[in-house]
Amino acid sequence: MELLDIPDVAGELGDRFRAAGHGLYLVGGSVRDALLRRGSTDLDFTTDARPEQILEIVAGWADTTWDTGIEFGTVGLRRGDDTLEITTFRADQYDGRSRNPVVRFGDTLEGDLVRRDFTVNAMAVEVHSVPGERRFVDPYGGLAALAVGVLDTPATPEESFADDPLRMLRAARFVSQLGFTPADRVTAAMTAMAGELTRITRERVQAEFTKLLMGAHPRRGLELLVDTGLAEHVVPEVPAMRLAIDEHMQHKDVYTHSLVVMEQAIDQEEDGPDLVLRLAALLHDVGKPPTRRKEPDGRVSFHHHEVVGAKMVRKRLRELRYPKHVVDEVAQLVYLHLRFHGYGKGEWTDSAVRRYVTDAGPLLERLHKLVRSDCTTRNRRRAAALQRSYDSLENRIAELRTQEQLDAIRPDLDGNAIMTLLDIPPGPLVGRAYKHLLSVRMERGPLAPEDAERELRSWAAEHL
């Protein structure tokens, strides 16, 4: 009985290597995911053949080959719809200052596997088209670790993380994605070596952090980052929230509250993981520690923490090299997340509701989810009252949207009409008139054409 299924394309390729006197092995995450019955489009192979021999073996069989990674022993190829990577056995050495190895090719599969990040990724299976003769290679106990969900390293974790500190973030990412538990020695090494993460570029750190956030168990991954001190080198604002008691006095700290909010936001996702929503939920209260004040009555306040927090979020996400649209959207959600609490018992005017929708723009549905998730009080009566208030606000929004197409609020006169009525050329003055009419539209709702013209002429009499 076969331990795992081997794709036909891998069997064909393995036969070519076998005929040439070389072995070909499916390796790493490809094997791990196959054993977990997780769908994976990645097919990674290792072989004793050198790069120039690999190119000779696949010549005439591969539709396309590329050698951009050949200095690291990797040849890429495409066969039909399949994309494959084949890497010569490696026995690299690292300088301890960067994560760039001094590439040295190895001679044994076991020597190649020991340099991999974790035992669950250090398994290999020989590929060719003869099922009964395929060899499963697991010298470091990866299958046993996979069975119990333990994350350990083939070599000592100190050696592994010294070679590539990014592996510490990968450990937290696998905790989030796969629900693994790191071995005690792995956690100890991550804690002792957290500072080594500074050797890694911000782009690579961000990529791993994003994968962690998008995993099935992001809270577990984040808690590992915080507990080991790695978070101080990725998002220091998150562990800093452990110092602040929230204003409801219902949580030990704002950090725990934020993790709960993130989990509640995830429960509201409808079309798969939403990076912007998850970041906003995690970071919505990062402005609390610097705005924490003890009031005369003994309560703790965090006045304007949404404003401070939005600035902090923008700075941190830029530093992590997130795309501009992610930075802007997360910062705007953080800035707006408290706006609802001014709604009170529903006494907002229509103009206030319009401004709420207009300021949220395309983020409105995410804002709904974030605000609802931000209710973590254990007081059931208070929680129910907050949800009823937000239901009321959403109903108001729906009614206004039906009445006046709230999603596309525009002044009652466009720029061309303004220039015609005032007999002025394009320029800043048109923009100022446009903003005035937009403000009037927000406050009073739609105007009849003659009323809009009257408002414009009244404004022009004072400003022209």
C-alpha positions as a printed NumPy array, in Angstrom:
array([[  0.   ,   0.   ,   0.   ],
       [  1.351,   3.393,  -0.966],
       [  1.937,   5.937,   1.805],
       [  0.929,   8.78 ,  -0.498],
       [ -0.07 ,   9.332,  -4.084],
       [  2.59 ,  10.49 ,  -6.521],
       [  1.427,  12.685,  -9.418],
       [  1.885,  11.094, -12.845],
       [  4.142,  13.94 , -13.97 ],
       [  6.475,  13.199, -11.041],
       [  6.597,   9.51 , -11.935],
       [  7.51 ,  10.299, -15.542],
       [ 10.227,  12.7  , -14.455],
       [ 11.585,  10.19 , -11.94 ],
       [ 11.882,   7.548, -14.659],
       [ 14.087,   9.868, -16.706],
       [ 16.391,  10.474, -13.721],
       [ 16.491,   6.751, -12.954],
       [ 17.422,   5.94 , -16.533],
       [ 20.255,   8.477, -16.286],
       [ 21.575,   6.833, -13.12 ],
       [ 20.273,   9.42 , -10.652],
       [ 17.647,   9.49 ,  -7.933],
       [ 14.793,  11.985,  -7.786],
       [ 12.858,  12.673,  -4.587],
       [  9.719,  14.618,  -3.808],
       [ 10.652,  16.593,  -0.724],
       [  9.699,  19.206,   1.863],
       [  6.254,  20.749,   2.075],
       [  5.114,  18.703,  -0.91 ],
       [  5.479,  15.497,   1.107],
       [  4.106,  17.026,   4.299],
       [  0.97 ,  18.333,   2.595],
       [  0.419,  15.074,   0.747],
       [  0.547,  13.167,   4.046],
       [ -1.879,  15.658,   5.591],
       [ -4.141,  15.3  ,   2.55 ],
       [ -3.886,  19.045,   2.018],
       [ -4.154,  20.325,  -1.512],
       [ -0.863,  21.727,  -2.791],
       [  0.209,  22.999,  -6.183],
       [  3.907,  23.017,  -5.266],
       [  6.071,  20.121,  -6.405],
       [  9.609,  20.385,  -5.059],
       [ 12.248,  17.795,  -5.845],
       [ 15.805,  17.093,  -4.826],
       [ 18.378,  14.961,  -6.596],
       [ 22.015,  13.919,  -6.563],
       [ 22.323,  15.17 , -10.165],
       [ 24.153,  18.474, -10.623],
       [ 22.351,  21.396, -12.279],
       [ 23.922,  20.847, -15.701],
       [ 22.908,  17.179, -15.542],
       [ 19.363,  18.137, -14.58 ],
       [ 19.099,  20.321, -17.676],
       [ 20.306,  17.436, -19.848],
       [ 17.825,  14.984, -18.337],
       [ 14.765,  17.225, -18.819],
       [ 15.783,  18.417, -22.305],
       [ 13.085,  17.425, -24.792],
       [ 10.662,  16.473, -22.001],
       [ 10.028,  19.825, -20.335],
       [  8.08 ,  22.394, -22.323],
       [ 10.103,  25.203, -20.754],
       [ 13.056,  25.442, -18.385],
       [ 14.587,  28.39 , -16.527],
       [ 17.829,  28.657, -14.648],
       [ 17.386,  31.823, -12.581],
       [ 18.146,  29.795,  -9.436],
       [ 20.862,  27.652, -10.917],
       [ 23.619,  29.223,  -8.781],
       [ 21.743,  27.734,  -5.82 ],
       [ 21.393,  24.412,  -7.624],
       [ 17.748,  24.903,  -8.658],
       [ 16.309,  24.312, -12.114],
       [ 12.695,  25.259, -12.821],
       [ 10.596,  23.702, -15.537],
       [  7.095,  23.459, -16.871],
       [  5.443,  20.366, -18.287],
       [  1.888,  20.987, -19.457],
       [  0.058,  22.674, -16.602],
       [  2.606,  21.582, -13.983],
       [  5.422,  23.772, -12.67 ],
       [  8.273,  21.908, -10.986],
       [ 11.514,  22.831,  -9.219],
       [ 14.453,  20.469,  -8.911],
       [ 17.366,  21.246,  -6.594],
       [ 20.64 ,  19.415,  -6.244],
       [ 21.407,  18.003,  -2.777],
       [ 22.75 ,  20.863,  -0.674],
       [ 25.217,  20.983,   2.206],
       [ 25.318,  24.755,   2.665],
       [ 27.256,  26.757,   5.205],
       [ 26.111,  30.13 ,   6.584],
       [ 28.19 ,  33.092,   7.661],
       [ 26.017,  33.866,  10.698],
       [ 25.443,  37.449,   9.563],
       [ 22.839,  37.052,   6.816],
       [ 20.534,  34.3  ,   5.61 ],
       [ 22.492,  33.892,   2.38 ],
       [ 24.355,  30.579,   2.333],
       [ 27.693,  29.73 ,   0.827],
       [ 26.27 ,  27.195,  -1.611],
       [ 27.863,  23.79 ,  -1.476],
       [ 26.372,  20.75 ,  -3.17 ],
       [ 25.953,  17.588,  -1.11 ],
       [ 26.254,  13.918,  -1.923],
       [ 23.566,  12.331,   0.247],
       [ 19.843,  12.753,   0.686],
       [ 20.162,  12.557,   4.473],
       [ 22.717,  15.377,   4.42 ],
       [ 20.302,  17.477,   2.381],
       [ 17.372,  16.791,   4.704],
       [ 19.234,  17.711,   7.903],
       [ 19.696,  21.284,   6.669],
       [ 15.947,  21.792,   6.263],
       [ 13.906,  23.891,   8.683],
       [ 11.691,  21.348,  10.473],
       [ 11.414,  17.576,  10.677],
       [  7.926,  17.644,   9.126],
       [  9.591,  19.223,   6.083],
       [ 12.568,  16.838,   6.141],
       [ 10.842,  13.81 ,   4.628],
       [ 11.299,  12.605,   1.077],
       [  9.846,   9.972,  -1.209],
       [ 11.603,   8.543,  -4.243],
       [  9.604,   9.146,  -7.413],
       [  9.317,   6.941, -10.475],
       [  6.532,   4.924, -12.097],
       [  7.065,   1.66 , -10.158],
       [  4.892,   2.088,  -7.017],
       [  6.189,  -0.905,  -5.083],
       [  9.78 ,   0.251,  -5.345],
       [  9.36 ,   3.828,  -4.139],
       [ 11.476,   4.575,  -1.08 ],
       [ 10.173,   6.742,   1.759],
       [ 13.013,   8.528,   3.554],
       [ 12.464,   9.955,   7.042],
       [ 15.754,  10.021,   8.97 ],
       [ 14.692,  12.652,  11.521],
       [ 11.267,  11.45 ,  12.647],
       [  9.141,  13.794,  10.575],
       [  6.261,  11.349,  10.184],
       [  6.002,  10.765,  13.947],
       [  6.143,  14.536,  14.569],
       [  3.452,  15.081,  11.944],
       [  1.222,  12.471,  13.593],
       [  1.26 ,  14.298,  16.939],
       [  1.474,  17.835,  15.521],
       [  4.875,  18.721,  16.986],
       [  7.22 ,  21.182,  15.329],
       [ 10.885,  20.302,  15.835],
       [ 14.125,  20.767,  13.898],
       [ 16.305,  18.067,  12.267],
       [ 19.488,  19.572,  13.714],
       [ 19.466,  21.529,  16.954],
       [ 17.145,  24.553,  16.77 ],
       [ 20.112,  26.803,  17.607],
       [ 21.934,  25.577,  14.509],
       [ 18.841,  25.808,  12.349],
       [ 17.892,  29.333,  13.44 ],
       [ 21.458,  30.593,  13.274],
       [ 21.578,  29.434,   9.65 ],
       [ 18.325,  31.218,   8.843],
       [ 16.549,  33.289,  11.53 ],
       [ 13.467,  33.535,   9.309],
       [ 12.778,  29.955,  10.359],
       [ 11.65 ,  31.263,  13.735],
       [  8.863,  33.19 ,  12.033],
       [  8.113,  30.138,   9.919],
       [  7.609,  28.184,  13.142],
       [  4.933,  30.648,  14.256],
       [  3.428,  30.545,  10.776],
       [  3.135,  26.733,  10.862],
       [  1.523,  26.98 ,  14.305],
       [ -1.092,  29.254,  12.713],
       [ -1.538,  27.403,   9.435],
       [ -1.345,  23.786,  10.6  ],
       [ -2.113,  23.946,  14.312],
       [  1.29 ,  22.502,  15.283],
       [  2.822,  22.876,  18.734],
       [  6.535,  23.766,  18.86 ],
       [  8.808,  21.468,  20.835],
       [ 10.082,  22.959,  24.097],
       [ 13.607,  23.236,  22.742],
       [ 12.308,  25.116,  19.688],
       [ 10.446,  27.629,  21.851],
       [ 13.503,  28.066,  24.077],
       [ 15.749,  28.733,  21.077],
       [ 13.25 ,  31.206,  19.579],
       [ 13.204,  33.097,  22.859],
       [ 16.992,  33.158,  23.207],
       [ 17.605,  34.077,  19.561],
       [ 14.718,  36.482,  18.838],
       [ 17.163,  39.318,  18.192],
       [ 18.635,  37.415,  15.235],
       [ 15.507,  38.299,  13.287],
       [ 17.028,  41.722,  12.618],
       [ 19.238,  40.011,   9.997],
       [ 16.174,  39.43 ,   7.832],
       [ 14.799,  41.946,   5.334],
       [ 11.491,  43.604,   6.139],
       [  9.935,  42.189,   2.965],
       [ 10.597,  38.595,   4.04 ],
       [  9.418,  39.273,   7.576],
       [  6.204,  40.764,   6.239],
       [  5.596,  37.785,   3.938],
       [  5.809,  35.317,   6.841],
       [  3.761,  37.539,   9.148],
       [  1.039,  37.808,   6.507],
       [  0.917,  34.031,   6.062],
       [  0.622,  33.685,   9.833],
       [ -2.291,  36.132,   9.973],
       [ -4.054,  34.372,   7.116],
       [ -3.755,  30.956,   8.754],
       [ -6.483,  28.946,  10.452],
       [ -5.163,  29.651,  13.969],
       [ -3.586,  33.139,  13.873],
       [ -4.088,  33.762,  17.585],
       [ -1.862,  30.807,  18.449],
       [  0.841,  32.023,  16.081],
       [  0.675,  35.567,  17.45 ],
       [  0.841,  34.366,  21.04 ],
       [  3.984,  32.407,  20.18 ],
       [  5.536,  35.546,  18.661],
       [  4.719,  37.577,  21.757],
       [  5.752,  34.922,  24.29 ],
       [  9.139,  34.364,  22.636],
       [  9.901,  38.063,  22.12 ],
       [  9.871,  37.787,  18.314],
       [  6.926,  40.189,  18.121],
       [  9.217,  42.959,  19.401],
       [ 11.03 ,  42.725,  16.055],
       [  7.891,  42.473,  13.897],
       [  4.968,  44.35 ,  15.479],
       [  6.174,  45.702,  18.859],
       [  2.883,  47.562,  19.245],
       [  1.125,  44.238,  19.905],
       [  3.081,  43.127,  22.995],
       [  3.009,  46.764,  24.181],
       [ -0.772,  46.416,  24.611],
       [ -0.199,  44.045,  27.532],
       [  0.573,  47.135,  29.632],
       [ -2.821,  48.801,  29.272],
       [ -6.048,  48.009,  31.117],
       [ -9.034,  48.644,  28.869],
       [-11.698,  51.157,  29.855],
       [-14.337,  48.506,  30.527],
       [-12.171,  46.83 ,  33.197],
       [-13.33 ,  43.482,  31.815],
       [-10.04 ,  42.175,  30.404],
       [ -6.619,  41.661,  31.898],
       [ -5.143,  43.777,  29.142],
       [ -5.822,  45.337,  25.784],
       [ -3.63 ,  42.668,  24.176],
       [ -6.011,  39.867,  25.144],
       [ -8.99 ,  41.987,  24.105],
       [ -7.429,  42.577,  20.679],
       [ -6.849,  38.862,  20.111],
       [-10.497,  38.18 ,  20.95 ],
       [-11.634,  40.944,  18.587],
       [ -9.521,  39.414,  15.811],
       [-11.068,  35.988,  16.402],
       [-14.575,  37.475,  16.37 ],
       [-13.795,  39.346,  13.147],
       [-12.558,  36.111,  11.567],
       [-15.876,  34.474,  12.499],
       [-17.602,  37.093,  10.331],
       [-15.498,  36.523,   7.218],
       [-17.586,  35.415,   4.274],
       [-15.211,  34.914,   1.369],
       [-12.107,  33.46 ,   2.966],
       [ -9.348,  35.14 ,   5.004],
       [ -9.389,  38.95 ,   4.832],
       [ -5.943,  40.419,   5.534],
       [ -7.167,  44.   ,   5.935],
       [ -9.907,  43.021,   8.405],
       [ -7.564,  40.806,  10.431],
       [ -4.871,  43.481,  10.641],
       [ -7.411,  46.129,  11.614],
       [ -8.925,  43.912,  14.306],
       [ -5.519,  43.044,  15.754],
       [ -4.227,  46.625,  15.694],
       [ -7.368,  48.677,  16.341],
       [ -6.327,  49.534,  19.916],
       [ -2.56 ,  50.012,  19.509],
       [ -3.076,  53.691,  20.341],
       [ -4.21 ,  52.886,  23.881],
       [ -0.826,  52.514,  25.638],
       [  0.47 ,  55.971,  24.612],
       [ -2.887,  57.651,  25.397],
       [ -3.537,  55.89 ,  28.714],
       [ -4.55 ,  58.301,  31.466],
       [ -5.899,  57.794,  34.978],
       [ -8.858,  60.095,  35.575],
       [ -9.708,  61.77 ,  38.922],
       [-12.506,  59.255,  39.508],
       [-10.   ,  56.405,  39.269],
       [-11.091,  55.14 ,  35.862],
       [ -8.621,  54.678,  33.016],
       [ -9.182,  56.595,  29.777],
       [ -7.654,  56.41 ,  26.315],
       [ -8.871,  59.62 ,  24.704],
       [ -8.27 ,  59.907,  20.939],
       [ -6.53 ,  56.528,  20.844],
       [ -8.132,  55.887,  17.445],
       [ -6.338,  58.923,  15.983],
       [ -3.001,  58.012,  17.542],
       [ -3.514,  54.365,  16.647],
       [ -4.185,  55.107,  12.976],
       [ -0.872,  56.987,  12.762],
       [  0.981,  54.164,  14.525],
       [ -0.578,  51.558,  12.223],
       [  0.353,  53.523,   9.134],
       [  3.969,  53.813,  10.316],
       [  4.29 ,  50.128,  11.245],
       [  2.706,  48.737,   8.078],
       [  4.855,  50.985,   5.907],
       [  7.93 ,  49.806,   7.793],
       [  6.886,  46.22 ,   7.05 ],
       [  6.588,  47.127,   3.353],
       [  2.884,  46.43 ,   3.009],
       [  1.275,  47.72 ,  -0.208],
       [ -0.125,  51.246,  -0.02 ],
       [ -3.734,  50.147,  -0.328],
       [ -3.346,  47.787,   2.66 ],
       [ -1.733,  50.544,   4.74 ],
       [ -4.449,  53.041,   3.847],
       [ -7.365,  50.68 ,   4.417],
       [ -6.171,  49.302,   7.756],
       [ -5.314,  52.788,   9.06 ],
       [ -8.736,  54.119,   8.032],
       [-10.546,  51.27 ,   9.78 ],
       [ -8.538,  51.9  ,  12.95 ],
       [ -9.35 ,  55.61 ,  12.72 ],
       [-13.087,  54.949,  12.3  ],
       [-13.585,  52.048,  14.699],
       [-14.801,  54.289,  17.572],
       [-17.079,  56.489,  15.476],
       [-20.082,  54.249,  16.127],
       [-19.87 ,  54.785,  19.879],
       [-21.106,  58.341,  19.352],
       [-24.327,  56.862,  18.015],
       [-25.65 ,  56.341,  21.534],
       [-29.344,  55.513,  21.472],
       [-29.823,  56.317,  17.826],
       [-29.926,  60.098,  18.037],
       [-27.614,  60.605,  15.055],
       [-28.966,  62.945,  12.397],
       [-29.252,  61.786,   8.822],
       [-26.242,  63.941,   7.999],
       [-24.155,  62.1  ,  10.648],
       [-25.167,  58.766,   9.13 ],
       [-24.228,  60.052,   5.674],
       [-20.805,  61.127,   6.943],
       [-20.245,  57.742,   8.576],
       [-20.94 ,  55.984,   5.288],
       [-18.997,  58.464,   3.196],
       [-15.926,  58.347,   5.449],
       [-15.959,  54.538,   5.396],
       [-16.469,  54.423,   1.631],
       [-15.731,  50.947,   0.233],
       [-14.607,  49.857,   3.725],
       [-18.128,  50.1  ,   5.155],
       [-18.807,  46.345,   5.281],
       [-15.448,  45.729,   6.93 ],
       [-16.166,  48.541,   9.385],
       [-19.473,  46.875,  10.275],
       [-17.612,  43.638,  11.047],
       [-14.854,  45.364,  13.005],
       [-17.234,  47.376,  15.179],
       [-19.397,  44.348,  15.944],
       [-16.279,  42.331,  16.774],
       [-15.046,  45.04 ,  19.13 ],
       [-17.746,  44.118,  21.642],
       [-16.074,  41.708,  24.089],
       [-17.809,  42.668,  27.314],
       [-18.963,  39.817,  29.535],
       [-22.003,  41.861,  30.53 ],
       [-24.693,  40.245,  28.397],
       [-27.106,  43.128,  28.791],
       [-24.495,  45.646,  27.641],
       [-23.431,  43.421,  24.748],
       [-27.023,  43.011,  23.597],
       [-27.607,  46.779,  23.832],
       [-24.529,  47.491,  21.708],
       [-25.617,  44.993,  19.069],
       [-29.132,  46.497,  18.998],
       [-27.639,  49.966,  18.546],
       [-25.546,  48.8  ,  15.643],
       [-28.525,  47.   ,  14.134],
       [-30.336,  50.313,  14.339],
       [-27.484,  52.142,  12.617],
       [-27.303,  49.569,   9.826],
       [-31.058,  49.868,   9.322],
       [-30.732,  53.661,   9.108],
       [-27.992,  53.263,   6.524],
       [-30.131,  50.862,   4.492],
       [-33.102,  53.232,   4.571],
       [-31.051,  56.237,   3.496],
       [-29.343,  54.199,   0.804],
       [-32.723,  53.264,  -0.601],
       [-33.901,  56.862,  -0.463],
       [-30.914,  58.591,  -1.981],
       [-28.255,  56.152,  -3.219],
       [-26.009,  56.817,  -0.239],
       [-23.075,  54.861,  -1.686],
       [-22.511,  57.506,  -4.347],
       [-23.158,  60.8  ,  -2.593],
       [-22.302,  63.692,  -4.854],
       [-23.139,  67.407,  -4.782],
       [-26.337,  68.32 ,  -6.583],
       [-24.263,  70.224,  -9.164],
       [-21.139,  68.859, -10.818],
       [-18.023,  70.776, -11.812],
       [-19.297,  71.636, -15.285],
       [-22.533,  73.044, -13.907],
       [-20.599,  75.096, -11.333],
       [-18.356,  76.623, -14.024],
       [-21.359,  77.409, -16.24 ],
       [-23.487,  78.999, -13.523],
       [-20.632,  81.075, -12.069],
       [-18.952,  81.715, -15.426],
       [-15.519,  80.681, -14.082],
       [-12.734,  78.588, -15.653],
       [-11.412,  75.278, -14.256],
       [ -9.274,  75.744, -11.154],
       [ -9.154,  75.688,  -7.353],
       [-12.251,  77.871,  -7.053],
       [-14.369,  75.174,  -8.697],
       [-13.051,  72.672,  -6.2  ],
       [-13.923,  74.921,  -3.267],
       [-17.451,  75.416,  -4.592],
       [-17.772,  71.662,  -5.102],
       [-16.732,  70.947,  -1.485],
       [-19.244,  73.485,  -0.216],
       [-22.085,  71.865,  -2.14 ],
       [-20.975,  68.438,  -0.916],
       [-21.117,  69.68 ,   2.677],
       [-24.606,  71.054,   2.089],
       [-25.63 ,  67.742,   0.545],
       [-24.382,  65.909,   3.638],
       [-26.311,  68.173,   5.996],
       [-29.571,  68.596,   4.115],
       [-29.795,  65.652,   1.773],
       [-30.688,  66.017,  -1.938],
       [-31.677,  69.521,  -3.114],
       [-33.969,  70.463,  -5.945],
       [-32.03 ,  71.98 ,  -8.912],
       [-33.265,  75.52 ,  -8.198],
       [-32.319,  75.189,  -4.504],
       [-28.852,  73.92 ,  -5.396],
       [-28.318,  76.839,  -7.777],
       [-29.523,  79.287,  -5.121],
       [-27.093,  77.789,  -2.572],
       [-24.206,  78.036,  -5.045],
       [-24.926,  81.686,  -5.904],
       [-25.2  ,  82.552,  -2.207],
       [-21.831,  80.941,  -1.568],
       [-20.289,  82.713,  -4.584],
       [-21.522,  86.109,  -3.374],
       [-19.317,  85.675,  -0.297],
       [-16.287,  84.041,  -1.908],
       [-15.896,  85.49 ,  -5.406]])
